[in-house]
């Protein structure tokens, strides 16, 4: 079936007389007839639910739809995109280990890796996603446990060469983890290009209405942990906290990664998405294919308009023929990329701030990827502690405006931009 149909029906197939909409299991706990029966769940001998800190049927239904959309074997929801990326990496990398990551990843993820996970004893080497093969090769160490990148970087809009990064990871016996938040599985299917684990901030297009923070992890089921057993003892050796379960053996390639993340990381960290929020994500997913089409159509029109404007210094959008990532986007995201456009306002920082203040439809917000158009001037908000030189080094020029095109009329968005430029 087409992914459009999966977006509507995936993950949930009600039986005779059952609700057509995904039920919200608003319950902390489940009742059992005997302690022995519940004990089997605690030993991972039987699958089932007992406490929502670890798992909840509403979440699992929505995760199953996301797994189908990505073409994965198993998935789980997390409380945020940050939690998804943390779990995805921490599930296979511990103190003393090392990770190779693209330098253009989302600022929140960069901070999670470079500051917080570094404090946990995990080392990161950040590589320019356009680096030479030799540079990429030299980033690996004997203790490297995975490679991490974003299929479409937020906000740099760099299109990752997924095949190249997957090949590099696999030649070192480690998986490639990619954050596929911006294109969504409807516009990029990283597993088909060799990615092993896919993460999402469901907060963005999947929820799509700016209503709920959440994340997801999808496992392809393709990475053979046992073939590199010495690198991944957490999956290939007995887990004493579950009476010696060996995830890669007892749950198979399809379920090992997600079962371990649920049984250990959800149990201990509890970064679970609330079933109510999972329901909102589920509602969002039902119209994801329609909304993405409009987000992309609007962004394309806005980017083309901006490209011809005298008060615009530069435009970055992978759907523009002039964009440096156009060709690669055609390969990995042939039906369009996302609704986010970055551009520079002629006259720099001060003019960019002024321009944004004059917008009437586009709202100033730190968000991206919801139904309402919003914009951000990183130099005066999220990155305001940096000097102009530091901003340029981080790939964020002082004149940069990040515009997340919503699903309004493109004509109204362009008129809004036009009137804002006219008044500065
Ligand atoms: C927003 C975002 C995140 C973080 O997700 P939260 O849901 O805000 O925790 C991670 N990766 C990308 C690409 C994002 O855009």
Tab-separated table of C-alpha atoms and ligand atoms in Angstrom:
chain	number	residue	atom	x	y	z
A	1	UNK	CA	0.000	0.000	0.000
A	2	UNK	CA	1.012	3.602	-0.530
A	3	UNK	CA	2.537	5.456	2.428
A	4	UNK	CA	-0.429	7.831	2.253
A	5	UNK	CA	-2.697	4.914	3.183
A	6	UNK	CA	-0.285	3.768	5.901
A	7	UNK	CA	-0.344	7.302	7.345
A	8	UNK	CA	-4.119	6.898	7.769
A	9	UNK	CA	-4.449	3.221	8.732
A	10	UNK	CA	-1.003	1.988	9.858
A	11	UNK	CA	-0.485	0.434	13.270
A	12	UNK	CA	-4.130	0.105	14.247
A	13	UNK	CA	-6.627	-2.404	12.882
A	14	UNK	CA	-9.810	-2.444	14.987
A	15	UNK	CA	-11.730	-5.706	15.214
A	16	UNK	CA	-15.482	-6.262	15.157
A	17	UNK	CA	-17.259	-3.683	17.333
A	18	UNK	CA	-14.038	-1.951	18.354
A	19	UNK	CA	-13.428	1.829	18.234
A	20	UNK	CA	-12.191	3.165	14.889
A	21	UNK	CA	-10.041	5.776	16.645
A	22	UNK	CA	-6.951	4.739	18.651
A	23	UNK	CA	-8.039	4.384	22.311
A	24	UNK	CA	-6.162	6.397	24.933
A	25	UNK	CA	-5.098	4.046	27.738
A	26	UNK	CA	-5.012	6.657	30.483
A	27	UNK	CA	-3.820	4.209	33.138
A	28	UNK	CA	-0.612	3.952	35.132
A	29	UNK	CA	-0.979	0.251	35.834
A	30	UNK	CA	-2.506	-3.065	34.738
A	31	UNK	CA	-4.203	-5.667	36.928
A	32	UNK	CA	-3.147	-9.330	37.065
A	33	UNK	CA	-4.772	-12.445	38.535
A	34	UNK	CA	-1.596	-13.596	40.233
A	35	UNK	CA	1.868	-12.386	41.177
A	36	UNK	CA	3.328	-15.271	39.193
A	37	UNK	CA	1.678	-14.014	36.022
A	38	UNK	CA	2.949	-10.476	36.581
A	39	UNK	CA	6.373	-11.900	37.395
A	40	UNK	CA	6.648	-13.290	33.862
A	41	UNK	CA	6.328	-9.752	32.510
A	42	UNK	CA	9.054	-8.556	34.869
A	43	UNK	CA	11.317	-11.335	33.578
A	44	UNK	CA	10.513	-10.427	29.928
A	45	UNK	CA	9.236	-14.000	29.514
A	46	UNK	CA	5.846	-12.732	28.397
A	47	UNK	CA	5.004	-9.493	26.626
A	48	UNK	CA	2.343	-7.283	28.126
A	49	UNK	CA	1.805	-4.103	30.100
A	50	UNK	CA	2.143	-3.460	33.797
A	51	UNK	CA	3.336	0.129	34.291
A	52	UNK	CA	3.178	3.117	31.918
A	53	UNK	CA	6.683	4.301	32.877
A	54	UNK	CA	7.947	1.486	30.613
A	55	UNK	CA	5.264	1.047	27.987
A	56	UNK	CA	1.644	1.841	27.156
A	57	UNK	CA	-0.617	0.336	24.450
A	58	UNK	CA	-1.591	3.746	23.009
A	59	UNK	CA	2.080	4.612	22.540
A	60	UNK	CA	2.831	1.228	21.021
A	61	UNK	CA	-0.010	1.562	18.517
A	62	UNK	CA	1.301	4.936	17.351
A	63	UNK	CA	4.900	3.672	17.341
A	64	UNK	CA	3.802	0.751	15.153
A	65	UNK	CA	2.418	3.195	12.580
A	66	UNK	CA	5.708	5.139	12.572
A	67	UNK	CA	7.631	1.846	12.183
A	68	UNK	CA	5.465	0.956	9.164
A	69	UNK	CA	6.006	4.387	7.625
A	70	UNK	CA	9.782	4.061	8.022
A	71	UNK	CA	9.852	0.422	6.912
A	72	UNK	CA	11.317	-0.580	10.290
A	73	UNK	CA	10.880	-3.707	12.392
A	74	UNK	CA	10.081	-2.106	15.775
A	75	UNK	CA	9.629	1.343	17.297
A	76	UNK	CA	9.008	3.163	20.555
A	77	UNK	CA	7.802	6.625	21.518
A	78	UNK	CA	9.732	8.873	23.905
A	79	UNK	CA	8.804	12.025	25.815
A	80	UNK	CA	10.722	14.269	23.364
A	81	UNK	CA	13.045	14.233	20.382
A	82	UNK	CA	15.916	14.867	22.788
A	83	UNK	CA	15.008	11.708	24.727
A	84	UNK	CA	14.809	9.740	21.447
A	85	UNK	CA	18.315	10.751	20.377
A	86	UNK	CA	19.697	10.197	23.876
A	87	UNK	CA	18.176	6.698	24.111
A	88	UNK	CA	19.166	5.747	20.552
A	89	UNK	CA	22.847	6.483	21.274
A	90	UNK	CA	22.987	5.503	24.953
A	91	UNK	CA	21.397	2.124	24.169
A	92	UNK	CA	24.684	1.092	22.499
A	93	UNK	CA	27.339	3.549	23.763
A	94	UNK	CA	28.503	3.779	27.378
A	95	UNK	CA	31.249	5.445	29.376
A	96	UNK	CA	34.558	4.947	27.560
A	97	UNK	CA	32.912	4.686	24.133
A	98	UNK	CA	33.046	7.025	21.162
A	99	UNK	CA	30.568	8.275	18.532
A	100	UNK	CA	31.074	9.973	15.148
A	101	UNK	CA	28.456	12.676	14.489
A	102	UNK	CA	27.779	15.211	11.745
A	103	UNK	CA	28.695	18.723	12.887
A	104	UNK	CA	25.556	20.289	11.388
A	105	UNK	CA	23.048	18.532	13.675
A	106	UNK	CA	20.335	20.432	15.562
A	107	UNK	CA	21.752	22.620	18.362
A	108	UNK	CA	19.862	20.749	21.085
A	109	UNK	CA	21.329	17.441	19.951
A	110	UNK	CA	24.806	18.971	19.656
A	111	UNK	CA	24.581	20.148	23.266
A	112	UNK	CA	23.226	16.766	24.431
A	113	UNK	CA	26.226	15.039	22.833
A	114	UNK	CA	29.051	17.548	23.316
A	115	UNK	CA	28.193	18.589	26.876
A	116	UNK	CA	25.845	16.232	28.705
A	117	UNK	CA	26.764	12.852	27.218
A	118	UNK	CA	30.417	13.844	27.323
A	119	UNK	CA	29.958	14.218	31.092
A	120	UNK	CA	28.722	10.616	31.073
A	121	UNK	CA	32.093	9.558	29.621
A	122	UNK	CA	31.138	9.237	25.948
A	123	UNK	CA	33.422	10.983	23.446
A	124	UNK	CA	32.127	12.541	20.235
A	125	UNK	CA	33.997	13.469	17.065
A	126	UNK	CA	32.050	15.954	14.949
A	127	UNK	CA	32.706	15.807	11.219
A	128	UNK	CA	31.643	18.171	8.470
A	129	UNK	CA	29.077	16.115	6.496
A	130	UNK	CA	30.887	17.241	3.314
A	131	UNK	CA	34.327	16.154	4.563
A	132	UNK	CA	36.591	13.983	2.398
A	133	UNK	CA	36.481	10.187	2.668
A	134	UNK	CA	39.883	10.298	4.376
A	135	UNK	CA	38.637	12.731	7.025
A	136	UNK	CA	35.547	10.622	7.658
A	137	UNK	CA	37.695	7.492	7.896
A	138	UNK	CA	40.085	9.117	10.372
A	139	UNK	CA	37.200	10.066	12.701
A	140	UNK	CA	36.681	6.391	13.650
A	141	UNK	CA	38.378	4.802	16.678
A	142	UNK	CA	38.446	1.206	17.940
A	143	UNK	CA	35.824	2.188	20.573
A	144	UNK	CA	33.445	3.904	18.109
A	145	UNK	CA	29.909	2.504	18.604
A	146	UNK	CA	27.788	4.383	16.063
A	147	UNK	CA	27.582	7.183	13.502
A	148	UNK	CA	24.926	9.889	13.901
A	149	UNK	CA	23.542	12.451	11.444
A	150	UNK	CA	20.378	14.276	10.360
A	151	UNK	CA	18.858	13.419	6.979
A	152	UNK	CA	17.992	17.112	6.580
A	153	UNK	CA	19.761	19.270	9.145
A	154	UNK	CA	17.843	21.763	11.317
A	155	UNK	CA	18.358	24.655	10.542
A	156	UNK	CA	21.348	24.286	8.179
A	157	UNK	CA	19.210	22.308	5.623
A	158	UNK	CA	22.203	20.133	4.711
A	159	UNK	CA	21.064	16.943	2.930
A	160	UNK	CA	23.096	14.048	4.360
A	161	UNK	CA	24.682	11.615	1.914
A	162	UNK	CA	23.034	8.711	3.739
A	163	UNK	CA	24.575	5.950	1.587
A	164	UNK	CA	28.083	7.294	2.125
A	165	UNK	CA	27.660	7.578	5.906
A	166	UNK	CA	26.001	4.144	6.117
A	167	UNK	CA	28.857	2.605	4.151
A	168	UNK	CA	31.473	4.231	6.421
A	169	UNK	CA	29.626	3.061	9.574
A	170	UNK	CA	29.182	-0.506	8.308
A	171	UNK	CA	32.793	-0.822	7.204
A	172	UNK	CA	33.679	-0.191	10.876
A	173	UNK	CA	31.063	-2.656	12.157
A	174	UNK	CA	28.764	-0.031	13.688
A	175	UNK	CA	25.229	1.179	12.878
A	176	UNK	CA	24.186	4.501	11.336
A	177	UNK	CA	21.586	6.401	13.366
A	178	UNK	CA	19.782	9.218	11.556
A	179	UNK	CA	17.352	11.839	12.792
A	180	UNK	CA	14.663	12.028	10.090
A	181	UNK	CA	12.521	14.745	11.721
A	182	UNK	CA	12.512	17.306	8.890
A	183	UNK	CA	11.600	15.247	5.801
A	184	UNK	CA	9.462	12.681	7.722
A	185	UNK	CA	9.228	9.106	6.335
A	186	UNK	CA	6.863	10.388	3.657
A	187	UNK	CA	9.695	12.294	1.993
A	188	UNK	CA	12.776	10.314	2.977
A	189	UNK	CA	13.112	6.634	3.873
A	190	UNK	CA	16.620	6.385	5.352
A	191	UNK	CA	16.428	2.614	6.008
A	192	UNK	CA	16.214	2.029	2.240
A	193	UNK	CA	19.559	3.861	1.901
A	194	UNK	CA	21.327	1.871	4.623
A	195	UNK	CA	20.466	3.647	7.897
A	196	UNK	CA	19.999	1.189	10.774
A	197	UNK	CA	18.131	3.270	13.349
A	198	UNK	CA	15.906	6.286	12.691
A	199	UNK	CA	14.851	8.887	15.256
A	200	UNK	CA	12.232	11.630	15.256
A	201	UNK	CA	11.115	14.659	17.130
A	202	UNK	CA	7.381	13.956	16.737
A	203	UNK	CA	6.942	17.503	18.085
A	204	UNK	CA	7.463	18.781	14.544
A	205	UNK	CA	5.562	17.663	11.395
A	206	UNK	CA	4.233	14.401	12.854
A	207	UNK	CA	2.191	16.174	15.528
A	208	UNK	CA	2.108	19.073	13.117
A	209	UNK	CA	-0.049	21.440	15.165
A	210	UNK	CA	2.405	22.691	17.780
A	211	UNK	CA	0.396	20.809	20.404
A	212	UNK	CA	2.607	18.122	21.960
A	213	UNK	CA	6.299	17.449	22.548
A	214	UNK	CA	7.427	13.900	21.749
A	215	UNK	CA	9.948	11.643	20.055
A	216	UNK	CA	10.273	8.249	18.396
A	217	UNK	CA	12.957	5.642	17.719
A	218	UNK	CA	12.605	3.146	14.856
A	219	UNK	CA	14.879	0.141	14.418
A	220	UNK	CA	15.365	-1.282	10.922
A	221	UNK	CA	16.068	-4.732	12.359
A	222	UNK	CA	18.919	-4.968	9.836
A	223	UNK	CA	21.994	-4.454	11.979
A	224	UNK	CA	23.568	-7.756	13.010
A	225	UNK	CA	24.647	-7.181	16.620
A	226	UNK	CA	25.932	-10.736	17.002
A	227	UNK	CA	28.298	-10.276	14.037
A	228	UNK	CA	30.021	-7.536	16.092
A	229	UNK	CA	29.311	-9.066	19.485
A	230	UNK	CA	32.440	-7.668	21.193
A	231	UNK	CA	31.407	-4.092	20.345
A	232	UNK	CA	27.876	-4.362	21.733
A	233	UNK	CA	27.988	-6.363	24.973
A	234	UNK	CA	24.763	-4.718	26.156
A	235	UNK	CA	22.907	-6.539	23.387
A	236	UNK	CA	24.983	-9.697	23.065
A	237	UNK	CA	25.782	-10.591	26.693
A	238	UNK	CA	23.382	-11.509	29.546
A	239	UNK	CA	21.500	-8.679	31.281
A	240	UNK	CA	21.694	-9.448	35.003
A	241	UNK	CA	18.824	-7.073	35.736
A	242	UNK	CA	16.548	-9.505	33.809
A	243	UNK	CA	17.904	-12.873	34.959
A	244	UNK	CA	20.418	-13.172	32.144
A	245	UNK	CA	18.325	-12.237	29.106
A	246	UNK	CA	20.490	-11.769	25.954
A	247	UNK	CA	18.581	-9.239	23.831
A	248	UNK	CA	20.127	-10.034	20.434
A	249	UNK	CA	19.500	-13.778	20.931
A	250	UNK	CA	16.229	-13.863	22.848
A	251	UNK	CA	14.402	-11.171	20.869
A	252	UNK	CA	16.012	-11.498	17.420
A	253	UNK	CA	17.420	-8.772	15.196
A	254	UNK	CA	13.937	-7.280	14.654
A	255	UNK	CA	13.204	-6.547	18.316
A	256	UNK	CA	16.499	-6.566	20.254
A	257	UNK	CA	17.297	-2.842	20.108
A	258	UNK	CA	13.830	-1.535	21.018
A	259	UNK	CA	13.267	-4.209	23.691
A	260	UNK	CA	16.551	-3.281	25.379
A	261	UNK	CA	15.764	0.451	25.200
A	262	UNK	CA	12.319	-0.154	26.733
A	263	UNK	CA	13.389	-2.699	29.357
A	264	UNK	CA	16.456	-0.791	30.550
A	265	UNK	CA	16.275	2.880	29.552
A	266	UNK	CA	12.531	3.488	29.920
A	267	UNK	CA	12.570	1.491	33.160
A	268	UNK	CA	15.407	3.587	34.585
A	269	UNK	CA	14.892	7.040	33.009
A	270	UNK	CA	11.119	7.008	32.479
A	271	UNK	CA	11.182	9.402	29.508
A	272	UNK	CA	7.847	8.022	28.280
A	273	UNK	CA	5.459	9.981	26.072
A	274	UNK	CA	2.105	10.455	27.771
A	275	UNK	CA	-0.640	8.400	26.067
A	276	UNK	CA	-2.603	11.634	25.590
A	277	UNK	CA	0.303	13.146	23.627
A	278	UNK	CA	0.702	9.909	21.664
A	279	UNK	CA	-2.953	10.314	20.670
A	280	UNK	CA	-2.239	13.832	19.357
A	281	UNK	CA	0.681	12.449	17.324
A	282	UNK	CA	-1.664	9.781	16.002
A	283	UNK	CA	-4.171	12.439	14.872
A	284	UNK	CA	-1.332	14.354	13.230
A	285	UNK	CA	-0.066	11.292	11.381
A	286	UNK	CA	-3.475	10.758	9.758
A	287	UNK	CA	-3.041	13.959	7.734
A	288	UNK	CA	0.771	14.068	7.542
A	289	UNK	CA	0.881	13.302	3.807
A	290	UNK	CA	-1.565	16.105	2.985
A	291	UNK	CA	0.085	18.656	5.238
A	292	UNK	CA	3.614	17.878	4.031
A	293	UNK	CA	2.505	18.463	0.453
A	294	UNK	CA	1.293	21.961	1.328
A	295	UNK	CA	4.273	22.785	3.593
A	296	UNK	CA	6.620	21.909	0.717
A	297	UNK	CA	4.558	23.676	-1.957
A	298	UNK	CA	4.489	26.842	0.184
A	299	UNK	CA	8.213	26.676	0.985
A	300	UNK	CA	9.059	26.237	-2.701
A	301	UNK	CA	6.978	29.285	-3.703
A	302	UNK	CA	8.347	31.389	-0.843
A	303	UNK	CA	11.959	30.357	-1.606
A	304	UNK	CA	11.521	31.231	-5.289
A	305	UNK	CA	10.024	34.593	-4.344
A	306	UNK	CA	12.841	35.340	-1.886
A	307	UNK	CA	15.484	34.342	-4.437
A	308	UNK	CA	14.395	37.172	-6.714
A	309	UNK	CA	14.055	39.814	-3.980
A	310	UNK	CA	16.457	42.776	-3.864
A	311	UNK	CA	16.407	42.914	-0.051
A	312	UNK	CA	17.411	39.270	0.291
A	313	UNK	CA	21.152	38.517	0.450
A	314	UNK	CA	20.901	34.725	-0.024
A	315	UNK	CA	18.380	31.845	0.201
A	316	UNK	CA	18.885	28.235	1.317
A	317	UNK	CA	16.243	25.700	0.302
A	318	UNK	CA	17.110	22.280	-1.170
A	319	UNK	CA	14.137	22.559	-3.560
A	320	UNK	CA	15.811	25.494	-5.395
A	321	UNK	CA	17.805	24.488	-8.475
A	322	UNK	CA	20.515	26.930	-7.362
A	323	UNK	CA	20.867	25.235	-3.949
A	324	UNK	CA	24.064	23.289	-3.300
A	325	UNK	CA	22.024	20.293	-2.062
A	326	UNK	CA	19.486	20.280	-4.911
A	327	UNK	CA	20.923	17.227	-6.702
A	328	UNK	CA	21.306	15.177	-3.524
A	329	UNK	CA	17.796	16.118	-2.420
A	330	UNK	CA	16.520	14.852	-5.786
A	331	UNK	CA	18.088	11.496	-4.959
A	332	UNK	CA	17.043	11.046	-1.329
A	333	UNK	CA	13.885	13.207	-1.222
A	334	UNK	CA	12.542	13.247	-4.789
A	335	UNK	CA	9.059	14.364	-3.720
A	336	UNK	CA	10.281	17.407	-1.804
A	337	UNK	CA	12.161	18.073	1.426
A	338	UNK	CA	10.376	20.142	4.094
A	339	UNK	CA	8.713	23.478	4.758
A	340	UNK	CA	11.693	25.302	6.266
A	341	UNK	CA	13.549	27.991	4.310
A	342	UNK	CA	16.584	29.950	5.565
A	343	UNK	CA	17.567	33.300	4.117
A	344	UNK	CA	19.661	36.373	4.818
A	345	UNK	CA	18.205	39.857	5.017
A	346	UNK	CA	20.263	42.496	3.183
A	347	UNK	CA	21.706	44.871	5.786
A	348	UNK	CA	22.461	42.168	8.392
A	349	UNK	CA	21.373	41.593	11.972
A	350	UNK	CA	19.512	44.839	12.587
A	351	UNK	CA	17.487	44.686	9.354
A	352	UNK	CA	16.681	41.005	9.923
A	353	UNK	CA	15.265	41.800	13.359
A	354	UNK	CA	13.289	44.741	11.973
A	355	UNK	CA	11.922	42.643	9.110
A	356	UNK	CA	10.675	39.973	11.481
A	357	UNK	CA	8.979	42.516	13.690
A	358	UNK	CA	6.887	43.667	10.714
A	359	UNK	CA	5.549	40.219	9.767
A	360	UNK	CA	1.845	39.775	10.485
A	361	UNK	CA	1.006	36.220	9.429
A	362	UNK	CA	4.339	34.610	10.343
A	363	UNK	CA	4.685	34.423	14.106
A	364	UNK	CA	7.977	34.765	15.985
A	365	UNK	CA	8.549	31.441	17.762
A	366	UNK	CA	11.342	28.963	18.489
A	367	UNK	CA	9.214	26.283	16.842
A	368	UNK	CA	9.350	24.851	13.341
A	369	UNK	CA	7.178	22.493	11.361
A	370	UNK	CA	3.629	23.157	12.467
A	371	UNK	CA	0.530	24.341	10.634
A	372	UNK	CA	1.136	28.031	11.412
A	373	UNK	CA	4.016	29.806	9.698
A	374	UNK	CA	6.648	30.879	12.191
A	375	UNK	CA	10.058	32.465	12.030
A	376	UNK	CA	13.148	32.833	14.151
A	377	UNK	CA	16.166	35.133	14.106
A	378	UNK	CA	18.763	32.916	15.830
A	379	UNK	CA	21.301	35.737	16.257
A	380	UNK	CA	18.958	37.681	18.539
A	381	UNK	CA	17.288	34.707	20.274
A	382	UNK	CA	18.559	31.119	20.481
A	383	UNK	CA	22.167	32.075	19.674
A	384	UNK	CA	22.250	35.577	21.213
A	385	UNK	CA	25.240	34.846	23.467
A	386	UNK	CA	27.477	34.447	20.403
A	387	UNK	CA	29.466	37.226	18.751
A	388	UNK	CA	29.039	37.765	14.999
A	389	UNK	CA	32.320	35.902	14.352
A	390	UNK	CA	31.197	32.953	16.503
A	391	UNK	CA	27.860	32.882	14.681
A	392	UNK	CA	29.542	32.644	11.300
A	393	UNK	CA	31.767	29.811	12.588
A	394	UNK	CA	28.626	27.936	13.711
A	395	UNK	CA	27.160	28.313	10.218
A	396	UNK	CA	24.563	30.828	11.404
A	397	UNK	CA	25.153	34.257	9.928
A	398	UNK	CA	23.828	37.305	11.851
A	399	UNK	CA	21.408	38.047	8.994
A	400	UNK	CA	19.860	34.536	8.986
A	401	UNK	CA	16.092	34.221	9.293
A	402	UNK	CA	14.645	30.704	9.602
A	403	UNK	CA	11.144	30.643	8.158
A	404	UNK	CA	8.990	27.570	8.756
A	405	UNK	CA	6.239	27.734	6.147
A	406	UNK	CA	2.895	26.550	7.493
A	407	UNK	CA	-0.130	25.338	5.553
A	408	UNK	CA	-1.763	28.730	4.964
A	409	UNK	CA	-2.130	30.125	1.436
A	410	UNK	CA	1.247	30.729	-0.228
A	411	UNK	CA	-0.070	34.017	-1.630
A	412	UNK	CA	-0.788	35.283	1.884
A	413	UNK	CA	2.675	34.247	3.094
A	414	UNK	CA	4.330	36.041	0.177
A	415	UNK	CA	2.198	39.191	0.645
A	416	UNK	CA	3.155	39.174	4.308
A	417	UNK	CA	6.857	39.010	3.454
A	418	UNK	CA	6.389	41.670	0.779
A	419	UNK	CA	4.749	44.169	3.156
A	420	UNK	CA	7.401	43.494	5.844
A	421	UNK	CA	10.214	44.213	3.371
A	422	UNK	CA	8.414	47.306	2.108
A	423	UNK	CA	8.339	48.759	5.642
A	424	UNK	CA	12.016	48.356	6.510
B	1	LIG	C1	13.383	19.729	17.474
B	1	LIG	C2	14.372	18.732	17.062
B	1	LIG	C3	14.920	17.829	17.989
B	1	LIG	C4	14.557	17.863	19.450
B	1	LIG	O1	13.247	17.465	19.608
B	1	LIG	P1	12.325	17.897	20.873
B	1	LIG	O2	11.051	17.197	20.576
B	1	LIG	O3	12.262	19.388	20.877
B	1	LIG	O4	13.012	17.372	22.092
B	1	LIG	C5	15.821	16.895	17.522
B	1	LIG	N1	16.176	16.850	16.231
B	1	LIG	C6	15.677	17.708	15.308
B	1	LIG	C7	16.118	17.613	13.891
B	1	LIG	C8	14.763	18.681	15.691
B	1	LIG	O5	14.270	19.534	14.785
